[in-house]
Each structure stands twice: as structure tokens, then as C-alpha cells.
mmCIF file of C-alpha atoms in Angstrom:
data_model
loop_
_atom_site.group_PDB
_atom_site.id
_atom_site.type_symbol
_atom_site.label_atom_id
_atom_site.label_comp_id
_atom_site.label_asym_id
_atom_site.label_seq_id
_atom_site.Cartn_x
_atom_site.Cartn_y
_atom_site.Cartn_z
ATOM 1 C CA MET A 1 -41.187 -12.551 102.365
ATOM 2 C CA THR A 2 -43.365 -13.095 105.366
ATOM 3 C CA LYS A 3 -46.466 -14.186 103.565
ATOM 4 C CA ILE A 4 -44.380 -16.688 101.288
ATOM 5 C CA THR A 5 -42.538 -18.229 104.378
ATOM 6 C CA GLU A 6 -45.856 -18.370 106.344
ATOM 7 C CA LYS A 7 -47.316 -20.684 103.451
ATOM 8 C CA ILE A 8 -44.148 -22.872 103.862
ATOM 9 C CA LYS A 9 -44.593 -23.033 107.493
ATOM 10 C CA THR A 10 -48.155 -23.889 107.255
ATOM 11 C CA LYS A 11 -47.562 -26.637 104.857
ATOM 12 C CA LEU A 12 -44.788 -28.097 107.237
ATOM 13 C CA ALA A 13 -47.197 -27.746 110.183
ATOM 14 C CA LYS A 14 -49.649 -29.702 108.618
ATOM 15 C CA ARG A 15 -47.203 -32.703 108.833
ATOM 16 C CA GLN A 16 -46.373 -31.656 112.171
ATOM 17 C CA TYR A 17 -43.053 -30.083 111.556
ATOM 18 C CA VAL A 18 -42.557 -26.749 113.269
ATOM 19 C CA ALA A 19 -40.053 -24.649 111.096
ATOM 20 C CA SER A 20 -38.564 -21.281 111.963
ATOM 21 C CA GLU A 21 -38.686 -18.336 109.824
ATOM 22 C CA ARG A 22 -34.950 -19.061 108.541
ATOM 23 C CA ILE A 23 -35.824 -22.911 107.745
ATOM 24 C CA ALA A 24 -38.963 -21.716 105.782
ATOM 25 C CA THR A 25 -36.990 -19.151 103.956
ATOM 26 C CA VAL A 26 -34.363 -21.724 102.778
ATOM 27 C CA VAL A 27 -36.770 -24.185 101.759
ATOM 28 C CA TYR A 28 -38.594 -21.690 99.681
ATOM 29 C CA LEU A 29 -35.444 -20.405 98.017
ATOM 30 C CA ALA A 30 -34.105 -23.921 97.509
ATOM 31 C CA GLU A 31 -37.411 -24.752 95.460
ATOM 32 C CA GLU A 32 -37.350 -21.641 93.418
ATOM 33 C CA LEU A 33 -33.619 -21.668 92.489
ATOM 34 C CA GLY A 34 -33.336 -25.436 92.317
ATOM 35 C CA LYS A 35 -30.747 -25.751 94.849
ATOM 36 C CA PRO A 36 -30.054 -28.443 97.567
ATOM 37 C CA ILE A 37 -30.239 -27.780 101.227
ATOM 38 C CA LEU A 38 -27.358 -28.844 103.221
ATOM 39 C CA CYS A 39 -28.204 -29.134 107.049
ATOM 40 C CA GLU A 40 -26.124 -29.498 109.953
ATOM 41 C CA GLY A 41 -26.823 -29.664 113.633
ATOM 42 C CA PRO A 42 -27.090 -31.690 116.885
ATOM 43 C CA ALA A 43 -28.657 -35.109 116.472
ATOM 44 C CA GLY A 44 -32.459 -35.108 116.828
ATOM 45 C CA VAL A 45 -33.192 -31.607 116.041
ATOM 46 C CA GLY A 46 -34.842 -32.487 112.701
ATOM 47 C CA LYS A 47 -32.507 -32.495 109.852
ATOM 48 C CA THR A 48 -33.776 -35.834 108.321
ATOM 49 C CA GLU A 49 -37.214 -35.056 109.445
ATOM 50 C CA LEU A 50 -37.324 -31.809 107.186
ATOM 51 C CA GLY A 51 -36.413 -33.858 104.033
ATOM 52 C CA LYS A 52 -38.960 -36.364 104.862
ATOM 53 C CA VAL A 53 -41.643 -33.922 105.487
ATOM 54 C CA TRP A 54 -40.992 -31.758 102.549
ATOM 55 C CA ALA A 55 -41.075 -35.038 100.185
ATOM 56 C CA GLY A 56 -44.777 -35.537 101.698
ATOM 57 C CA VAL A 57 -45.642 -31.796 101.269
ATOM 58 C CA THR A 58 -44.591 -31.830 97.555
ATOM 59 C CA GLY A 59 -45.919 -35.299 96.907
ATOM 60 C CA ARG A 60 -42.486 -36.354 95.695
ATOM 61 C CA GLN A 61 -40.759 -39.458 96.088
ATOM 62 C CA LEU A 62 -38.505 -39.703 98.851
ATOM 63 C CA ILE A 63 -34.914 -41.420 97.937
ATOM 64 C CA ARG A 64 -32.624 -41.637 100.872
ATOM 65 C CA LEU A 65 -28.866 -42.458 100.811
ATOM 66 C CA GLN A 66 -27.287 -43.186 104.197
ATOM 67 C CA CYS A 67 -23.528 -42.426 104.035
ATOM 68 C CA TYR A 68 -21.145 -44.586 105.993
ATOM 69 C CA GLU A 69 -17.409 -45.262 106.030
ATOM 70 C CA GLY A 70 -16.752 -47.454 102.995
ATOM 71 C CA LEU A 71 -19.578 -46.221 100.792
ATOM 72 C CA ASP A 72 -18.663 -46.634 97.203
ATOM 73 C CA GLU A 73 -20.288 -45.735 93.884
ATOM 74 C CA SER A 74 -21.698 -49.249 93.677
ATOM 75 C CA ARG A 75 -23.884 -48.377 96.689
ATOM 76 C CA ALA A 76 -24.562 -44.758 96.147
ATOM 77 C CA LEU A 77 -24.773 -44.400 92.206
ATOM 78 C CA TYR A 78 -25.297 -47.859 90.496
ATOM 79 C CA GLU A 79 -24.118 -51.344 90.401
ATOM 80 C CA TRP A 80 -23.409 -53.372 87.245
ATOM 81 C CA GLU A 81 -25.350 -56.788 87.199
ATOM 82 C CA TYR A 82 -22.366 -58.775 85.751
ATOM 83 C CA ALA A 83 -24.309 -62.070 86.323
ATOM 84 C CA LYS A 84 -27.296 -60.833 84.450
ATOM 85 C CA GLN A 85 -24.813 -59.914 81.592
ATOM 86 C CA MET A 86 -23.221 -63.158 81.527
ATOM 87 C CA LEU A 87 -26.451 -65.024 81.525
ATOM 88 C CA TYR A 88 -27.669 -62.949 78.403
ATOM 89 C CA THR A 89 -24.332 -63.644 76.704
ATOM 90 C CA GLN A 90 -24.765 -67.450 77.070
ATOM 91 C CA LEU A 91 -28.607 -67.460 76.286
ATOM 92 C CA LEU A 92 -27.856 -65.406 72.930
ATOM 93 C CA ARG A 93 -24.742 -67.267 72.025
ATOM 94 C CA ASP A 94 -26.407 -69.037 69.072
ATOM 95 C CA GLN A 95 -27.698 -65.657 67.981
ATOM 96 C CA LEU A 96 -24.156 -64.268 68.028
ATOM 97 C CA LYS A 97 -23.033 -67.141 65.899
ATOM 98 C CA LYS A 98 -25.501 -66.123 63.141
ATOM 99 C CA VAL A 99 -24.459 -62.368 63.525
ATOM 100 C CA VAL A 100 -20.853 -63.374 62.801
ATOM 101 C CA GLY A 101 -21.959 -65.743 59.874
ATOM 102 C CA GLU A 102 -19.383 -66.983 57.573
ATOM 103 C CA VAL A 103 -17.052 -64.092 57.739
ATOM 104 C CA THR A 104 -13.542 -65.143 57.996
ATOM 105 C CA SER A 105 -11.846 -62.042 59.010
ATOM 106 C CA LEU A 106 -11.680 -61.445 62.554
ATOM 107 C CA GLU A 107 -11.872 -57.696 62.195
ATOM 108 C CA GLU A 108 -15.302 -57.826 60.477
ATOM 109 C CA ALA A 109 -16.645 -60.488 63.073
ATOM 110 C CA ALA A 110 -15.605 -57.906 65.615
ATOM 111 C CA GLN A 111 -17.348 -55.159 63.816
ATOM 112 C CA ARG A 112 -20.418 -57.044 63.455
ATOM 113 C CA ILE A 113 -20.579 -57.787 67.168
ATOM 114 C CA ILE A 114 -19.718 -54.318 68.073
ATOM 115 C CA ALA A 115 -22.906 -53.325 66.072
ATOM 116 C CA GLU A 116 -24.864 -55.346 68.497
ATOM 117 C CA GLU A 117 -23.248 -54.170 71.710
ATOM 118 C CA SER A 118 -26.174 -52.283 72.886
ATOM 119 C CA VAL A 119 -27.777 -55.655 73.658
ATOM 120 C CA PHE A 120 -24.985 -56.348 76.192
ATOM 121 C CA PHE A 121 -24.127 -52.856 77.377
ATOM 122 C CA SER A 122 -27.360 -51.125 78.315
ATOM 123 C CA ARG A 123 -28.997 -49.535 81.320
ATOM 124 C CA HIS A 124 -30.950 -52.847 81.406
ATOM 125 C CA PHE A 125 -27.850 -54.331 83.351
ATOM 126 C CA LEU A 126 -27.733 -51.310 85.754
ATOM 127 C CA LEU A 127 -28.973 -51.617 89.168
ATOM 128 C CA PRO A 128 -29.970 -48.179 90.258
ATOM 129 C CA ARG A 129 -28.825 -46.862 93.525
ATOM 130 C CA PRO A 130 -30.235 -43.737 95.229
ATOM 131 C CA LEU A 131 -28.146 -41.057 93.077
ATOM 132 C CA LEU A 132 -28.927 -42.674 89.834
ATOM 133 C CA GLN A 133 -32.540 -42.977 90.880
ATOM 134 C CA ALA A 134 -33.027 -39.433 91.803
ATOM 135 C CA LEU A 135 -31.396 -38.432 88.506
ATOM 136 C CA THR A 136 -33.464 -40.574 86.275
ATOM 137 C CA SER A 137 -36.731 -40.153 87.948
ATOM 138 C CA ILE A 138 -39.400 -39.035 85.620
ATOM 139 C CA LYS A 139 -41.050 -36.980 88.370
ATOM 140 C CA PRO A 140 -38.800 -34.661 90.752
ATOM 141 C CA ALA A 141 -37.898 -36.564 93.830
ATOM 142 C CA VAL A 142 -36.520 -35.573 97.171
ATOM 143 C CA LEU A 143 -32.981 -36.818 97.543
ATOM 144 C CA LEU A 144 -32.214 -37.185 101.285
ATOM 145 C CA ILE A 145 -28.456 -37.804 101.752
ATOM 146 C CA ASP A 146 -27.692 -38.730 105.665
ATOM 147 C CA GLU A 147 -24.574 -38.378 107.655
ATOM 148 C CA ILE A 148 -22.276 -36.028 104.950
ATOM 149 C CA ASP A 149 -19.161 -35.777 106.849
ATOM 150 C CA ARG A 150 -17.340 -33.891 104.055
ATOM 151 C CA ALA A 151 -19.012 -30.615 102.363
ATOM 152 C CA ASP A 152 -18.680 -26.947 102.142
ATOM 153 C CA VAL A 153 -19.554 -24.539 104.927
ATOM 154 C CA GLU A 154 -22.911 -23.212 103.244
ATOM 155 C CA PHE A 155 -25.079 -25.354 105.451
ATOM 156 C CA LEU A 156 -28.399 -24.595 106.836
ATOM 157 C CA PHE A 157 -27.761 -24.836 110.761
ATOM 158 C CA ILE A 158 -30.714 -26.315 112.423
ATOM 159 C CA THR A 159 -30.455 -25.890 116.117
ATOM 160 C CA TYR A 160 -32.854 -26.754 118.977
ATOM 161 C CA PRO A 161 -36.217 -25.387 118.653
ATOM 162 C CA SER A 162 -37.024 -22.511 120.918
ATOM 163 C CA LEU A 163 -39.269 -23.265 124.004
ATOM 164 C CA GLU A 164 -42.460 -22.079 122.226
ATOM 165 C CA GLN A 165 -41.568 -24.134 119.003
ATOM 166 C CA GLU A 166 -40.799 -27.378 120.981
ATOM 167 C CA LEU A 167 -43.937 -26.873 123.091
ATOM 168 C CA GLN A 168 -45.788 -26.764 119.835
ATOM 169 C CA ILE A 169 -44.106 -29.898 118.406
ATOM 170 C CA VAL A 170 -45.020 -31.762 121.738
ATOM 171 C CA ASN A 171 -48.492 -30.473 121.312
ATOM 172 C CA ASN A 172 -48.686 -31.822 117.871
ATOM 173 C CA LYS A 173 -47.089 -35.015 118.647
ATOM 174 C CA VAL A 174 -48.628 -35.983 122.097
ATOM 175 C CA PRO A 175 -52.050 -33.920 121.942
ATOM 176 C CA GLU A 176 -53.394 -36.011 125.036
ATOM 177 C CA LEU A 177 -50.629 -34.449 127.324
ATOM 178 C CA THR A 178 -52.203 -31.581 129.268
ATOM 179 C CA GLN A 179 -50.755 -28.203 128.158
ATOM 180 C CA GLN A 180 -49.464 -27.528 131.763
ATOM 181 C CA LEU A 181 -47.440 -30.575 132.061
ATOM 182 C CA ALA A 182 -46.380 -30.307 128.380
ATOM 183 C CA LYS A 183 -45.023 -26.902 129.351
ATOM 184 C CA GLU A 184 -43.199 -28.141 132.458
ATOM 185 C CA ALA A 185 -41.585 -30.847 130.511
ATOM 186 C CA VAL A 186 -40.323 -28.557 127.781
ATOM 187 C CA GLU A 187 -38.975 -26.027 130.180
ATOM 188 C CA LEU A 188 -37.080 -28.722 132.030
ATOM 189 C CA VAL A 189 -35.668 -30.176 128.749
ATOM 190 C CA HIS A 190 -34.494 -26.518 128.017
ATOM 191 C CA HIS A 191 -33.054 -26.234 131.504
ATOM 192 C CA ILE A 192 -31.106 -29.698 131.004
ATOM 193 C CA ARG A 193 -29.868 -28.374 127.702
ATOM 194 C CA LYS A 194 -27.936 -25.650 129.427
ATOM 195 C CA LEU A 195 -25.773 -28.097 131.282
ATOM 196 C CA ASP A 196 -22.461 -29.383 129.922
ATOM 197 C CA LEU A 197 -23.469 -32.819 128.956
ATOM 198 C CA LYS A 198 -21.967 -35.413 126.750
ATOM 199 C CA LYS A 199 -25.245 -35.665 124.868
ATOM 200 C CA HIS A 200 -28.023 -33.097 125.203
ATOM 201 C CA PRO A 201 -31.700 -34.459 124.779
ATOM 202 C CA SER A 202 -32.998 -34.150 121.248
ATOM 203 C CA VAL A 203 -36.251 -33.240 120.119
ATOM 204 C CA GLY A 204 -37.272 -36.801 119.455
ATOM 205 C CA GLU A 205 -36.460 -37.687 123.153
ATOM 206 C CA THR A 206 -38.323 -34.806 124.463
ATOM 207 C CA ILE A 207 -41.506 -36.364 122.472
ATOM 208 C CA ASP A 208 -40.569 -39.863 123.975
ATOM 209 C CA TRP A 209 -40.337 -38.516 127.320
ATOM 210 C CA THR A 210 -43.681 -36.774 127.199
ATOM 211 C CA ARG A 211 -45.367 -39.777 126.029
ATOM 212 C CA ALA A 212 -43.588 -41.787 128.797
ATOM 213 C CA LEU A 213 -45.272 -39.323 131.440
ATOM 214 C CA LEU A 214 -48.437 -39.701 129.651
ATOM 215 C CA LYS A 215 -48.516 -43.609 129.896
ATOM 216 C CA LEU A 216 -47.561 -43.246 133.710
ATOM 217 C CA ASN A 217 -50.542 -40.930 134.287
ATOM 218 C CA ALA A 218 -48.182 -38.136 135.483
ATOM 219 C CA SER A 219 -50.047 -35.066 136.522
ATOM 220 C CA LYS A 220 -47.033 -33.039 137.142
ATOM 221 C CA LEU A 221 -43.199 -33.176 137.258
ATOM 222 C CA ASP A 222 -42.373 -34.125 140.872
ATOM 223 C CA PRO A 223 -38.726 -35.199 141.540
ATOM 224 C CA GLU A 224 -39.518 -38.757 141.742
ATOM 225 C CA THR A 225 -41.106 -38.864 138.377
ATOM 226 C CA VAL A 226 -38.408 -37.004 136.778
ATOM 227 C CA GLU A 227 -35.842 -39.305 138.336
ATOM 228 C CA ASN A 228 -37.519 -42.456 137.165
ATOM 229 C CA THR A 229 -37.942 -41.401 133.773
ATOM 230 C CA LEU A 230 -34.683 -39.668 132.924
ATOM 231 C CA SER A 231 -33.510 -42.582 131.389
ATOM 232 C CA VAL A 232 -35.929 -41.930 128.371
ATOM 233 C CA LEU A 233 -34.662 -38.462 128.060
ATOM 234 C CA LEU A 234 -30.783 -39.062 128.610
ATOM 235 C CA LYS A 235 -29.080 -41.917 127.428
ATOM 236 C CA ASN A 236 -25.536 -41.478 129.114
ATOM 237 C CA GLU A 237 -25.234 -42.415 132.739
ATOM 238 C CA SER A 238 -23.057 -39.779 133.681
ATOM 239 C CA ASP A 239 -25.239 -37.011 132.180
ATOM 240 C CA ILE A 240 -28.338 -38.773 134.115
ATOM 241 C CA ILE A 241 -26.332 -38.522 137.392
ATOM 242 C CA LYS A 242 -25.423 -34.768 136.661
ATOM 243 C CA VAL A 243 -28.976 -33.890 135.945
ATOM 244 C CA GLU A 244 -30.185 -35.750 139.159
ATOM 245 C CA ARG A 245 -27.690 -33.800 141.082
ATOM 246 C CA GLU A 246 -28.031 -30.276 139.543
ATOM 247 C CA ILE A 247 -31.677 -30.222 138.570
ATOM 248 C CA VAL A 248 -33.799 -32.903 139.937
ATOM 249 C CA ARG A 249 -32.889 -32.755 143.557
ATOM 250 C CA LYS A 250 -33.804 -28.981 143.232
ATOM 251 C CA LEU A 251 -37.447 -29.459 141.961
#
């Protein structure tokens, strides 16, 4: 299994996605068994990115469905183009008269029109939405469904990466940053995540923060630099205050 999952991890790593052994295993099995992957976890840990990256790895079209309150089948599956159908009906009105011809029976006239109904009731009038696009795609596609709030419990839980994995992610995304500063930054983020906060910093916010440090030409994590850039890493004011009090002042 290790050789197989290492291949998966290598493919993902080439697109700057650092996968754990568990993620690589689930991706491999999903491919082999033709099953979907249902992911859950904190915001910003790479759930959506996994779908995007795997589409790139496999060369498949990425089809994305963003779920939200009020989403219905016309937005998820398909929409029927009534206006287009009515336009066709109007344009072909004279042809319909010829189809009916000189028949006097209503039933016979209806039967002749029914024989031509494929002209007016076909996929030509369907406006495909993500689900239908994925189902009817000639080539296999990656269907990415975001924000599913109701599903069975068989999820692949993606938690925050380990310190080593997150350091590798930062190295991939911000290669200009010195190894020492990258290590200090990631260590501090992991320290912050141990606090009881309203929203812990995501991996994406770690990357944004390290990019900010690079732009500021920071050479080390001194209290002033951290305090001045915490708003990049944390979005809640009470979280910022708590981190300043419990971590920054102790640096």
C-alpha cells in the first residue's frame, strides 16, 4: 500500500498539495472503486483544494456545485428553457399546420403532433447545471460539491496538517521565505491553534501570513512584527486580543 499511496502523494505534491497517508489512501480507493470522497473538517484545511488538485492531476474537467440555502434542482441539475421552447413553437407554427393537414378528427390531429413531440421536448431545451454536466460528460469529470450540510457520517475528515506537513506547504507556496522564518511562523501558528479561539487560522491564512512577512522583509518573529500582522492570520478581534495576551507578549 505504501508504494501505491506514495505515487498518489507525489502526484498531489507536484501540484503543491501535501497529502497525508490517509488522504492518499482514500483518493486511491475512490479511484479504484469508483466511489465519491466526502470530506469534512475545519475551514481552510484543503477540502475544496483536494478536488481542484485531483482534477488537475487526472486531467479531468472540474465541475463545481456550490450548495446554499434555497438551492433547487433548476440550479443543481438542469433548467428547462421555456422561452426557447415557446420560440420554436412559434417559428414552426406553419409546419405544424402542414403536419396536421386536412384531418378533421381531434384525436388524429393530436396523434400526428405527438409523433413530432421530440422536436419540442428534447435535451436541446435543457440548460445543464453541474450535476447533469457531470453525469453526461463524455470524459470522466471531477464533480466538486461544496458546503454539503446533510450527508451520512462516512466522511474523510481532513484536520489541520502536522507541523512538518504545513512547513512543506509553506515552502511550496512561499519558496522565497527563509527556512528558519518559515519554521518559526508555522510553529507559532500551531501554538495559536491550541488556544480556545472562535476561529483558528486556516492553512490558507498561514500562507497569507508568511507572504505578508516576506513582503515586510521580516527576518525573525519579534513581538512587534507578529502583533502588526496578526490581522492577516486571525479575523476575529477577540481572537487577536487573546493571542496578543497569551502568546505575543511572551515571545
